[in-house]
Amino acid sequence: MKPINVVGIGYGGMGSYHLDHILPNETERFHVVGTYDIRLERQEKSREMGHKAYDSLESVLGDKEVEAVIIATPNDSHKDIAIQSLRAGKHVVCEKPVTLNLQELDEILAVVKETDKVFMVHQNRRWDPDFLITRELYQNEHIGELFQIESRVQGANGIPGDWRHEKKYGGGMLLDWGVHLLDQLLFMIDSPIKKVAADFSYILGNDVDDGFISYLTFQNGIKAIVEVGTTNFVKLPRWYIKGTKGTAIIKDWDLSGELVVRSGEENISAPKPIKAGVGLTKTMAPPSEEATALLELPRGKAEYDPFYKNFYSVVREGAEPVVKNEEVRRVMALIEKIFEAVEKHQILDFE
Amino acid sequence: MKPINVVGIGYGGMGSYHLDHILPNETERFHVVGTYDIRLERQEKSREMGHKAYDSLESVLGDKEVEAVIIATPNDSHKDIAIQSLRAGKHVVCEKPVTLNLQELDEILAVVKETDKVFMVHQNRRWDPDFLITRELYQNEHIGELFQIESRVQGANGIPGDWRHEKKYGGGMLLDWGVHLLDQLLFMIDSPIKKVAADFSYILGNDVDDGFISYLTFQNGIKAIVEVGTTNFVKLPRWYIKGTKGTAIIKDWDLSGELVVRSGEENISAPKPIKAGVGLTKTMAPPSEEATALLELPRGKAEYDPFYKNFYSVVREGAEPVVKNEEVRRVMALIEKIFEAVEKHQILDFE
């Protein structure tokens, strides 16, 4: 097993997460040669962490020892760095969002084809345990067929950092968190999306969206709500999932939640009307006790390799990538459609 | 104080709620003379409850002692009964939804004008304590200016009863619960609605919606999500409310909830990135402890008279009705717009 020599391009928050948190557990497969970052203090930090600090992209790409680069720079620079790297004969891991739009991505993909190098986008949330529970519910129908999936990520810190506030760098929550949540759904649901509706929020006064809500209608009938917020001091659940036989909630990253199914018992007594506000309601009364059952949330499992193990196999053994470029391209097309839907205030056809 | 002699037309669930639960507390203002219901067993029940049981609508309307009727029949019959009653010189309390559409309502309103009798729709959820909390937050800005209001009512019992399943009787959740939730919002927010988007669910296989989601954009910038479901085995909070300075949740009719505001403290340490799934996030990390404060939900108060007290004052003293017919008409116009938006799969302009 010959480790792949990698260099991190961009050594900020995500760059150091790749090099100093993930790859130290992958030493059989990867050898971190060094980093390149335009900021001098990060070059300094790189040396402190025991990595070589390159002083230019050219010097990285001219280094014949380097087989692959990990791009974790502001979003607007991904395209040029990816193309230069591929042309220099390097394999590429690229942070998300892959590019700012479809045209940039297509320029990269043309060079991937031309160079025959590996280009894989770090859609790492396909391995998130909360997502894997949802995927388990979807595939094995613990609550029947799913017909509504609500995926929300809400914080109260605004948009952190510097360049993420600005449109020219590819800031905004649709490109930042949206690309993860949409990637998860499209990876899970094997059906075209027919309709796209969306709206942005601009509470923080940036020129990029500080949150969004999108409403997707799949051809197989599933409706999905995908929502991100950065001014939410109390959160709604991470996942709210409705099936024909029950409902599941995954509250948070800690995987706490609830799963309630129709019990299927016969001779169930009708729900009794309850006082609700100043009125009565039978419709919204809790179901009679024997009508439902509270179950444990199942755990999900990725039957596919972890990201870097897979990247290694793709590079060394020609394996199939878990994150396929055509999938990344489909998500980017959807993001473009969402931008268009917001701008036009219209529900748009998609696939 | 001379009590108003009333007769209940329709003596099912809501009819008996009016006559046997609300009006017994209003004996100074109202005297229940009797009921009329087409079902014999309900005529029997009426006699058991000490009410006269009329055997036809005509006999009610011909009874000179009767000053007002309370209409609580299936929705499709409201219009004809209301018009006949008004023409017979009776004042009318009408259950919601007032009619199936705007045209029917306008026919009633023309007769109201012609007869100069009082016609008031029982939009009683303007007095719901959970709604009054929301209205208090809106008016007194406990969490700053509200910019997003999510109003949800979710149950797991399907659509109860018989006629509520059928389109011809005015069944479906938009007309049933939707009319309440929309009435509350329009009563509270003094701004035109500019955009309407909506979708229905048909999980139960009825020919009416068993749930809906609508997304309203007000001219003053407020966005509202109004949602009703009848196959939700676990519920989202009754209200989820975002303001410029905080977020509030009212979980249920029991008024449990949370209100978290930005503390306004200076020198707040930045939030620390957290492990979330297989990734890191600073954006979605909990705010640092000193950045927010957990407060009690305020209680709200209706500064307007209770429904029946108000109805009495309108009839006897020419007071202003709390539930105005032009407000009821606006909600009905919005409901029609929602039906149209669902049918056309489009976001529609409204006011």
XYZ file of C-alpha atoms in Angstrom:
702
model
C 0.000 0.000 0.000
C 1.721 3.149 -1.204
C 0.420 6.295 0.494
C -0.679 9.168 -1.702
C 1.393 12.311 -1.171
C -0.986 15.213 -0.648
C -0.698 18.956 -0.204
C -3.431 21.161 1.266
C -4.220 24.271 -0.768
C -5.793 26.665 1.708
C -5.027 26.060 5.362
C -7.876 27.785 7.157
C -10.614 26.077 9.167
C -11.500 23.375 6.647
C -7.957 22.935 5.338
C -6.608 22.161 8.792
C -9.618 19.903 9.423
C -8.573 17.764 6.434
C -4.847 17.765 7.170
C -4.725 17.685 10.943
C -7.933 15.892 11.919
C -8.953 13.488 9.183
C -5.707 12.459 7.473
C -3.752 11.602 10.660
C -6.154 8.618 10.868
C -5.343 7.660 7.286
C -1.543 7.387 7.421
C -1.466 4.100 5.556
C -3.169 5.707 2.612
C -2.032 9.335 2.744
C 1.135 11.229 3.468
C 0.695 14.935 4.126
C 3.594 16.675 2.418
C 2.668 20.266 3.168
C 0.327 23.172 2.655
C 0.064 26.311 0.664
C -1.839 29.315 2.014
C -1.470 32.957 0.968
C -1.472 34.106 4.604
C 1.948 34.199 6.243
C 0.616 33.268 9.686
C -0.862 30.097 8.229
C 2.433 29.220 6.564
C 3.969 29.632 10.014
C 1.286 27.417 11.561
C 1.888 24.808 8.874
C 5.571 24.564 9.816
C 4.597 24.315 13.478
C 2.304 21.401 12.637
C 5.194 19.667 10.918
C 4.072 20.313 7.347
C 6.198 21.921 4.669
C 4.930 25.425 3.833
C 4.948 26.043 0.095
C 5.189 29.698 -0.925
C 3.195 29.502 -4.152
C 0.686 27.307 -5.951
C 3.247 26.868 -8.742
C 5.782 25.402 -6.356
C 3.182 22.843 -5.168
C 2.165 21.928 -8.678
C 5.780 21.756 -9.850
C 6.671 19.332 -7.061
C 6.798 15.892 -8.680
C 6.439 14.200 -5.285
C 2.945 15.627 -4.874
C 0.249 13.348 -6.293
C -2.877 15.031 -5.016
C -4.083 18.357 -3.646
C -6.919 19.172 -1.268
C -8.569 22.465 -2.186
C -10.031 24.303 0.824
C -9.886 27.924 -0.320
C -12.712 30.452 -0.724
C -15.332 29.094 -3.086
C -14.652 31.456 -5.978
C -11.075 30.166 -6.334
C -11.913 26.445 -6.580
C -12.261 26.435 -10.341
C -8.902 27.954 -11.273
C -6.956 25.999 -8.675
C -8.680 22.744 -9.653
C -7.971 23.252 -13.353
C -4.342 24.204 -12.772
C -3.854 21.233 -10.464
C -5.430 18.719 -12.835
C -3.355 20.075 -15.747
C -0.243 19.700 -13.565
C -1.122 16.014 -13.252
C -2.467 16.116 -9.715
C -5.537 14.354 -8.394
C -7.910 16.697 -6.590
C -10.103 16.627 -3.517
C -12.207 19.788 -3.577
C -14.206 21.299 -0.729
C -17.873 22.087 -1.258
C -19.500 23.957 -2.882
C -17.471 22.706 -5.814
C -17.901 26.013 -7.711
C -20.201 29.040 -7.769
C -22.233 27.765 -10.695
C -22.644 25.083 -13.318
C -20.503 26.789 -15.944
C -17.460 26.819 -13.683
C -18.034 23.185 -12.809
C -18.328 22.212 -16.452
C -14.980 23.888 -17.142
C -13.428 21.711 -14.450
C -15.144 18.560 -15.696
C -13.828 19.170 -19.213
C -10.310 19.240 -17.810
C -10.988 16.108 -15.740
C -11.905 14.357 -18.969
C -8.881 15.735 -20.786
C -6.369 14.841 -18.040
C -7.986 11.630 -16.783
C -7.136 12.624 -13.202
C -9.387 11.990 -10.205
C -11.540 14.916 -9.063
C -13.717 14.293 -5.996
C -15.794 16.786 -4.060
C -15.850 16.490 -0.274
C -19.599 15.899 0.219
C -18.795 14.355 3.571
C -22.290 14.667 4.995
C -23.301 11.546 3.090
C -21.706 9.842 6.098
C -23.493 11.857 8.821
C -25.194 9.479 11.287
C -28.412 11.549 11.295
C -28.563 11.327 7.502
C -27.904 7.598 7.629
C -30.908 7.166 9.960
C -33.078 9.038 7.486
C -31.717 6.919 4.659
C -32.446 3.765 6.675
C -36.044 4.942 7.209
C -36.332 5.665 3.501
C -34.897 2.367 2.312
C -36.437 0.003 4.849
C -39.788 1.732 5.410
C -39.884 1.641 9.223
C -42.641 4.269 9.017
C -44.016 3.133 5.682
C -43.273 4.929 2.460
C -41.872 8.381 3.103
C -43.854 11.156 1.486
C -42.495 14.254 3.234
C -38.926 14.882 4.330
C -37.976 18.090 6.104
C -34.252 18.746 6.528
C -33.327 21.779 8.603
C -30.088 23.186 9.904
C -30.499 26.226 12.127
C -27.990 28.266 14.104
C -27.915 31.592 15.912
C -24.407 32.786 15.100
C -25.082 34.540 11.840
C -22.634 33.820 9.038
C -19.191 33.284 10.563
C -15.853 34.224 9.057
C -15.037 36.832 6.453
C -15.437 35.845 2.822
C -18.610 33.815 3.480
C -20.494 37.131 3.756
C -19.697 38.145 0.212
C -21.267 37.169 -3.049
C -18.079 37.436 -5.101
C -16.408 34.744 -2.967
C -19.407 32.452 -3.206
C -20.770 33.212 0.251
C -24.277 32.603 1.514
C -26.032 29.703 3.140
C -27.435 28.037 0.026
C -23.902 27.419 -1.246
C -22.499 26.690 2.209
C -24.953 24.409 4.037
C -27.543 24.105 1.274
C -25.159 22.136 -0.913
C -24.830 19.503 1.856
C -28.540 19.138 2.556
C -29.465 18.994 -1.117
C -26.658 16.535 -1.835
C -27.981 14.225 0.906
C -31.511 14.243 -0.490
C -30.496 13.715 -4.099
C -28.088 10.955 -3.092
C -30.881 9.203 -1.182
C -33.942 9.649 -3.389
C -33.734 7.975 -6.751
C -36.256 10.100 -8.591
C -36.174 13.249 -10.715
C -37.185 16.552 -9.146
C -40.100 18.087 -10.988
C -40.777 21.376 -9.160
C -38.582 23.800 -7.256
C -39.775 26.666 -5.056
C -37.524 28.702 -2.772
C -37.060 31.875 -0.800
C -34.034 33.557 0.799
C -33.706 35.527 4.019
C -31.490 38.606 4.342
C -31.850 39.346 8.048
C -28.177 40.095 8.670
C -27.940 42.656 5.898
C -25.324 40.844 3.842
C -25.416 40.716 0.067
C -25.754 36.929 0.310
C -28.573 34.827 1.717
C -28.211 34.221 5.468
C -30.756 31.439 5.195
C -33.179 29.893 2.756
C -36.157 27.611 2.469
C -36.724 25.407 -0.526
C -39.625 23.160 -1.389
C -38.903 20.312 -3.795
C -41.396 17.988 -5.435
C -39.967 14.695 -6.677
C -41.549 12.722 -9.484
C -42.159 9.767 -7.143
C -44.394 11.992 -5.018
C -41.988 12.846 -2.216
C -42.045 16.460 -1.076
C -38.954 17.832 0.619
C -38.440 20.992 2.606
C -34.805 22.027 2.899
C -34.146 24.953 5.166
C -31.103 26.713 6.616
C -31.139 29.591 9.086
C -28.472 31.532 10.958
C -30.672 33.673 13.220
C -32.570 30.850 14.936
C -32.137 31.116 18.709
C -34.343 28.076 19.224
C -34.177 25.319 16.647
C -36.680 23.106 14.907
C -35.636 19.448 14.609
C -32.779 18.559 12.229
C -35.099 16.085 10.449
C -38.889 15.787 10.397
C -39.997 12.812 8.355
C -43.481 11.640 7.490
C -44.308 8.174 6.225
C -47.570 6.481 5.409
C -47.407 4.562 8.711
C -45.702 6.966 11.074
C -43.566 10.004 11.738
C -39.937 10.368 12.804
C -38.044 13.269 14.278
C -34.285 13.477 14.646
C -33.783 16.453 16.893
C -30.128 17.149 16.632
C -26.625 15.893 15.842
C -26.844 13.907 19.091
C -29.375 11.677 17.288
C -32.043 12.135 19.953
C -35.497 11.883 18.489
C -38.792 10.102 18.300
C -40.407 7.575 16.036
C -44.124 6.928 16.322
C -46.024 4.472 14.155
C -49.631 3.526 13.686
C -49.969 0.400 15.822
C -52.216 -1.519 13.452
C -54.289 -2.698 16.442
C -57.918 -3.384 15.668
C -60.942 -2.114 17.596
C -59.274 1.139 18.426
C -61.423 3.599 20.274
C -61.888 6.912 18.518
C -59.851 9.851 19.789
C -61.718 12.012 22.280
C -62.129 15.712 21.476
C -59.769 17.908 23.485
C -59.994 21.507 24.567
C -57.510 23.349 22.392
C -57.281 27.063 22.991
C -60.851 28.299 23.361
C -62.219 25.593 21.090
C -62.648 21.853 20.856
C -60.885 19.582 18.389
C -61.148 15.915 17.623
C -58.920 16.191 14.539
C -55.970 17.449 16.546
C -56.553 15.356 19.674
C -53.826 12.852 20.552
C -54.651 9.453 19.041
C -56.113 6.999 21.535
C -53.379 5.162 23.391
C -53.632 1.841 21.617
C -53.528 3.503 18.178
C -49.827 4.289 18.095
C -46.522 2.897 19.308
C -43.346 4.728 20.235
C -40.286 2.957 18.828
C -36.540 3.497 18.925
C -35.013 5.321 15.989
C -33.061 2.786 13.924
C -29.372 3.365 13.316
C -28.211 3.684 9.730
C -25.073 2.373 8.119
C -23.107 3.557 5.110
C -22.522 0.465 2.996
C -20.058 2.567 1.007
C -16.451 3.340 1.975
C -15.530 6.445 3.978
C -14.546 9.435 1.861
C -10.755 9.198 1.969
C -10.648 5.412 1.852
C -12.765 5.660 -1.272
C -10.611 8.433 -2.755
C -7.565 6.224 -2.266
C -9.252 3.277 -4.015
C -10.358 5.476 -6.874
C -6.815 6.804 -7.380
C -4.900 3.556 -6.823
C -7.358 0.879 -7.911
C -9.739 2.594 -10.291
C -12.670 2.053 -7.909
C -16.009 3.773 -8.410
C -16.173 7.094 -6.512
C -18.869 7.393 -3.846
C -19.229 11.085 -4.679
C -19.677 11.044 -8.432
C -19.084 14.158 -10.471
C -22.393 13.792 -12.273
C -24.131 13.796 -8.871
C -22.246 16.922 -7.845
C -23.242 18.467 -11.148
C -26.927 17.635 -10.546
C -26.848 19.324 -7.137
C -25.177 22.389 -8.654
C -27.871 22.510 -11.344
C -30.491 22.405 -8.586
C -28.747 25.214 -6.706
C -28.778 27.328 -9.862
C -32.481 26.551 -10.232
C -33.094 27.630 -6.635
C -31.293 30.942 -7.238
C -33.465 31.415 -10.329
C -36.681 30.502 -8.471
C -35.908 33.051 -5.751
C -35.080 35.768 -8.258
C -38.197 35.169 -10.361
C -40.558 34.507 -7.401
C -41.783 31.486 -9.306
C -42.117 27.753 -8.935
C -39.879 26.305 -11.642
C -39.789 23.003 -13.476
C -36.544 21.151 -13.016
C -35.831 17.674 -14.381
C -80.333 43.319 30.101
C -82.669 41.382 27.879
C -81.271 38.019 26.794
C -81.275 37.190 23.093
C -83.408 34.174 22.243
C -81.331 31.815 20.109
C -81.872 28.574 18.268
C -79.105 26.252 17.116
C -79.374 25.094 13.514
C -77.354 21.891 13.359
C -76.840 20.070 16.640
C -73.753 17.949 15.972
C -70.354 18.395 17.605
C -70.032 22.146 17.111
C -73.725 22.885 17.573
C -73.803 21.264 20.977
C -70.520 22.996 21.833
C -72.223 26.356 21.284
C -75.483 25.508 23.011
C -74.378 23.296 25.857
C -70.846 24.482 26.629
C -70.502 28.140 25.750
C -73.978 29.619 26.173
C -74.703 28.167 29.643
C -72.035 30.661 30.815
C -73.825 33.486 29.041
C -77.320 33.192 30.528
C -77.607 36.909 31.174
C -77.166 37.605 27.503
C -78.602 34.540 25.798
C -81.551 32.240 26.199
C -81.356 28.971 24.303
C -84.813 28.296 22.928
C -84.106 25.141 21.014
C -82.401 23.389 18.142
C -83.147 22.138 14.702
C -81.294 19.184 13.250
C -82.374 16.888 10.427
C -81.322 13.802 12.371
C -84.004 12.360 14.613
C -81.559 11.161 17.250
C -80.286 14.699 17.633
C -83.825 16.045 18.013
C -84.183 13.466 20.770
C -80.915 14.565 22.355
C -82.070 18.183 22.184
C -85.178 17.398 24.188
C -83.075 15.489 26.705
C -80.870 18.540 27.102
C -83.939 20.635 27.850
C -84.110 22.400 24.487
C -87.135 22.503 22.258
C -86.615 20.398 19.124
C -87.910 22.142 16.026
C -88.877 19.872 13.164
C -88.026 22.189 10.290
C -85.996 25.268 9.480
C -89.226 27.011 8.530
C -90.694 26.473 11.977
C -87.586 28.046 13.545
C -87.653 31.002 11.214
C -91.397 31.437 11.635
C -91.061 31.579 15.405
C -91.296 35.245 16.340
C -89.682 34.578 19.742
C -86.436 33.603 18.044
C -84.108 36.553 17.526
C -80.939 34.799 16.415
C -79.755 31.491 15.026
C -76.407 29.722 15.351
C -75.537 27.860 12.173
C -73.397 24.765 12.761
C -74.321 22.571 9.823
C -72.090 21.130 7.081
C -70.239 23.920 5.326
C -72.064 23.725 2.006
C -75.384 24.559 3.673
C -74.276 27.744 5.469
C -75.149 30.058 2.622
C -78.777 29.051 2.112
C -79.545 28.807 5.829
C -77.882 32.160 6.521
C -79.780 33.925 3.740
C -83.122 32.412 4.744
C -82.502 33.309 8.376
C -81.506 36.903 7.651
C -84.514 37.348 5.390
C -86.708 35.995 8.193
C -85.353 38.806 10.371
C -82.985 36.742 12.478
C -79.465 37.701 13.507
C -76.919 35.012 12.647
C -73.858 33.451 14.226
C -72.259 31.225 11.591
C -69.655 28.526 12.105
C -66.478 28.646 10.065
C -65.662 28.325 7.230
C -68.389 30.842 6.494
C -68.956 29.434 2.987
C -67.174 27.340 0.384
C -66.051 30.343 -1.635
C -66.194 34.077 -2.068
C -69.230 34.097 -4.326
C -71.382 32.359 -1.731
C -70.145 34.763 0.929
C -70.941 37.764 -1.239
C -74.488 36.482 -1.676
C -74.839 36.398 2.095
C -73.268 39.838 2.533
C -75.695 41.318 0.013
C -78.576 40.041 2.134
C -76.909 41.339 5.312
C -76.888 44.773 3.718
C -80.476 44.435 2.534
C -81.851 43.204 5.887
C -79.553 45.161 8.217
C -79.313 42.130 10.510
C -76.152 41.082 12.355
C -74.103 38.320 10.746
C -71.001 37.189 12.662
C -68.719 34.276 11.902
C -67.424 32.242 14.826
C -63.683 32.824 14.324
C -63.180 31.930 17.968
C -59.470 31.215 17.692
C -58.796 34.931 17.867
C -59.118 34.288 21.607
C -56.802 31.265 21.795
C -54.152 31.843 24.487
C -51.346 30.568 22.217
C -52.402 33.030 19.532
C -52.560 35.833 22.093
C -48.946 35.099 23.083
C -47.902 35.361 19.451
C -49.844 38.596 19.101
C -48.169 39.947 22.240
C -44.742 39.105 20.763
C -45.744 40.792 17.527
C -47.105 43.957 19.114
C -44.580 44.465 21.901
C -41.438 43.142 20.182
C -40.132 40.902 22.990
C -37.906 39.265 20.367
C -37.532 42.329 18.170
C -39.472 42.781 14.979
C -40.985 39.516 13.817
C -39.955 38.508 10.320
C -41.011 34.868 10.165
C -44.083 33.303 11.727
C -44.778 29.599 11.391
C -48.210 28.408 12.499
C -48.764 24.659 12.487
C -51.539 22.401 13.635
C -50.779 18.716 13.274
C -52.729 15.631 14.288
C -52.593 11.903 13.624
C -56.291 11.055 13.453
C -56.891 11.698 9.794
C -60.018 13.692 8.975
C -62.710 12.817 11.497
C -66.427 12.607 10.913
C -68.324 12.050 7.718
C -69.001 15.069 5.514
C -65.576 16.613 6.206
C -64.094 14.046 3.806
C -66.096 15.291 0.867
C -65.548 18.209 -1.421
C -69.226 18.879 -2.055
C -69.811 19.521 1.662
C -66.802 21.816 1.912
C -64.508 19.268 3.536
C -60.735 19.367 3.685
C -58.261 20.896 6.078
C -57.753 24.237 4.349
C -61.409 25.099 4.927
C -61.532 23.430 8.344
C -58.382 24.405 10.263
C -56.805 26.597 7.610
C -59.520 29.193 7.958
C -58.657 29.573 11.670
C -54.907 29.853 11.211
C -55.195 32.283 8.320
C -57.786 34.355 10.188
C -55.413 34.674 13.154
C -52.534 35.896 10.988
C -54.589 38.368 9.002
C -56.217 39.673 12.174
C -52.774 40.222 13.726
C -50.660 41.541 10.860
C -51.753 44.876 9.494
C -50.204 44.583 6.055
C -51.333 43.357 2.640
C -50.246 39.925 1.463
C -48.275 40.159 -1.757
C -47.403 36.544 -2.625
C -49.139 33.231 -1.995
C -47.626 29.774 -2.510
C -49.236 26.535 -1.348
C -49.385 22.788 -1.673
C -51.912 20.160 -0.549
C -51.423 16.618 0.703
C -53.742 13.747 -0.205
C -52.294 10.977 1.942
C -55.621 9.591 3.125
C -57.022 9.222 -0.359
C -59.940 11.588 0.082
C -61.064 13.978 -2.626
C -60.237 16.869 -0.277
C -56.890 17.985 1.114
C -55.977 16.166 4.335
C -53.358 18.807 4.985
C -51.682 21.769 3.358
C -48.719 24.074 3.581
C -48.910 27.695 2.534
C -46.202 30.301 2.328
C -47.340 33.918 2.532
C -45.254 37.030 1.942
C -46.625 40.204 3.490
C -45.818 43.652 2.118
C -44.157 44.635 5.428
C -41.612 41.847 4.908
C -43.088 39.207 7.200
C -43.065 35.677 5.837
C -45.580 33.228 7.229
C -45.784 29.475 6.940
C -49.230 28.078 7.702
C -49.451 24.321 7.800
C -52.038 21.724 8.765
C -51.534 17.962 8.831
C -53.653 15.000 9.865
C -51.111 12.191 9.524
C -48.446 13.589 11.858
C -47.672 11.056 14.595
C -45.097 13.391 16.092
C -45.766 17.111 15.938
C -43.729 20.191 15.196
C -44.398 23.127 17.544
C -47.744 24.947 17.262
C -45.848 28.244 16.695
C -42.274 28.929 15.615
C -41.559 32.641 15.571
C -38.421 34.470 14.525
C -37.658 38.063 15.437
C -34.652 40.263 14.803
C -33.540 39.749 18.419
C -34.652 36.244 19.244
C -36.786 33.207 18.584
C -39.907 31.883 20.307
C -41.545 28.487 20.251
C -44.981 27.679 21.604
C -45.068 23.909 21.598
C -48.665 23.114 22.181
C -52.064 24.180 23.499
C -50.585 23.806 26.981
C -48.531 26.954 26.203
C -45.221 25.276 26.995
C -42.421 26.739 24.965
C -39.172 28.640 24.840
C -38.122 32.190 24.207
C -34.455 32.936 23.601
C -33.090 36.399 22.892
C -29.738 37.836 21.968
C -28.391 39.061 25.297
C -26.797 42.248 24.000
C -23.765 41.603 26.240
C -20.520 43.027 24.952
C -17.178 41.205 24.622
C -18.862 37.959 23.796
C -16.520 35.135 22.930
C -17.029 33.655 19.492
C -18.857 30.328 19.318
C -16.540 27.324 19.206
C -16.829 24.931 16.267
C -18.650 21.727 17.161
C -18.505 18.254 15.694
C -21.740 17.831 13.803
C -22.199 14.514 12.065
C -18.841 13.709 10.460
C -17.974 17.373 9.987
C -17.231 20.522 11.942
C -19.435 23.605 12.074
C -19.019 27.004 13.632
C -22.147 28.373 11.944
C -24.413 25.840 13.599
C -22.613 25.680 16.959
C -24.612 26.811 20.007
C -23.949 30.503 20.677
C -21.492 31.109 23.508
C -23.271 31.107 26.850
C -23.232 34.839 27.474
C -24.615 35.594 23.991
C -28.212 34.597 24.657
C -30.775 34.603 27.438
C -33.670 32.241 28.033
C -36.802 34.133 29.053
C -40.352 33.228 30.010
C -42.936 33.388 27.279
C -45.152 36.403 27.914
C -48.871 35.900 28.319
C -51.148 37.695 25.892
C -54.462 39.363 26.502
C -57.409 40.021 24.229
C -58.282 43.675 24.721
C -61.476 42.934 22.803
C -64.630 41.346 24.201
C -65.199 37.579 24.091
C -67.167 36.402 21.066
C -70.643 36.071 22.503
C -70.347 39.134 24.726
C -69.401 41.058 21.616
C -72.223 39.536 19.556
C -74.674 40.629 22.232
C -73.309 44.197 22.188
C -73.446 44.319 18.421
C -77.084 43.182 18.389
C -78.321 45.166 21.372
C -76.062 48.210 21.401
C -74.797 48.570 17.856
C -71.203 47.909 18.976
C -68.418 47.207 16.498
C -68.053 43.477 15.830
C -64.689 41.924 16.723
C -65.036 39.555 13.785
C -65.831 41.890 10.919
C -67.401 40.595 7.751
C -64.807 42.351 5.584
C -62.096 40.466 7.505
C -63.910 37.183 6.988
C -64.195 38.080 3.320
C -60.449 38.764 3.073
C -59.622 35.364 4.567
C -62.033 33.690 2.145
C -60.368 35.509 -0.758
C -57.004 34.217 0.481
C -58.363 30.672 0.723
C -59.580 30.918 -2.855
C -56.127 32.174 -3.865
C -54.524 29.212 -2.090
C -56.787 26.776 -3.953
C -55.786 28.503 -7.182
C -52.054 28.464 -6.309
C -52.201 24.721 -5.621
C -54.077 24.009 -8.818
C -51.758 26.093 -11.002
C -48.520 25.097 -9.196
C -47.629 28.761 -9.161
C -46.790 31.531 -6.745
C -49.601 34.047 -7.119
C -49.920 37.757 -6.433
C -52.629 38.558 -3.939
C -53.346 42.041 -2.591
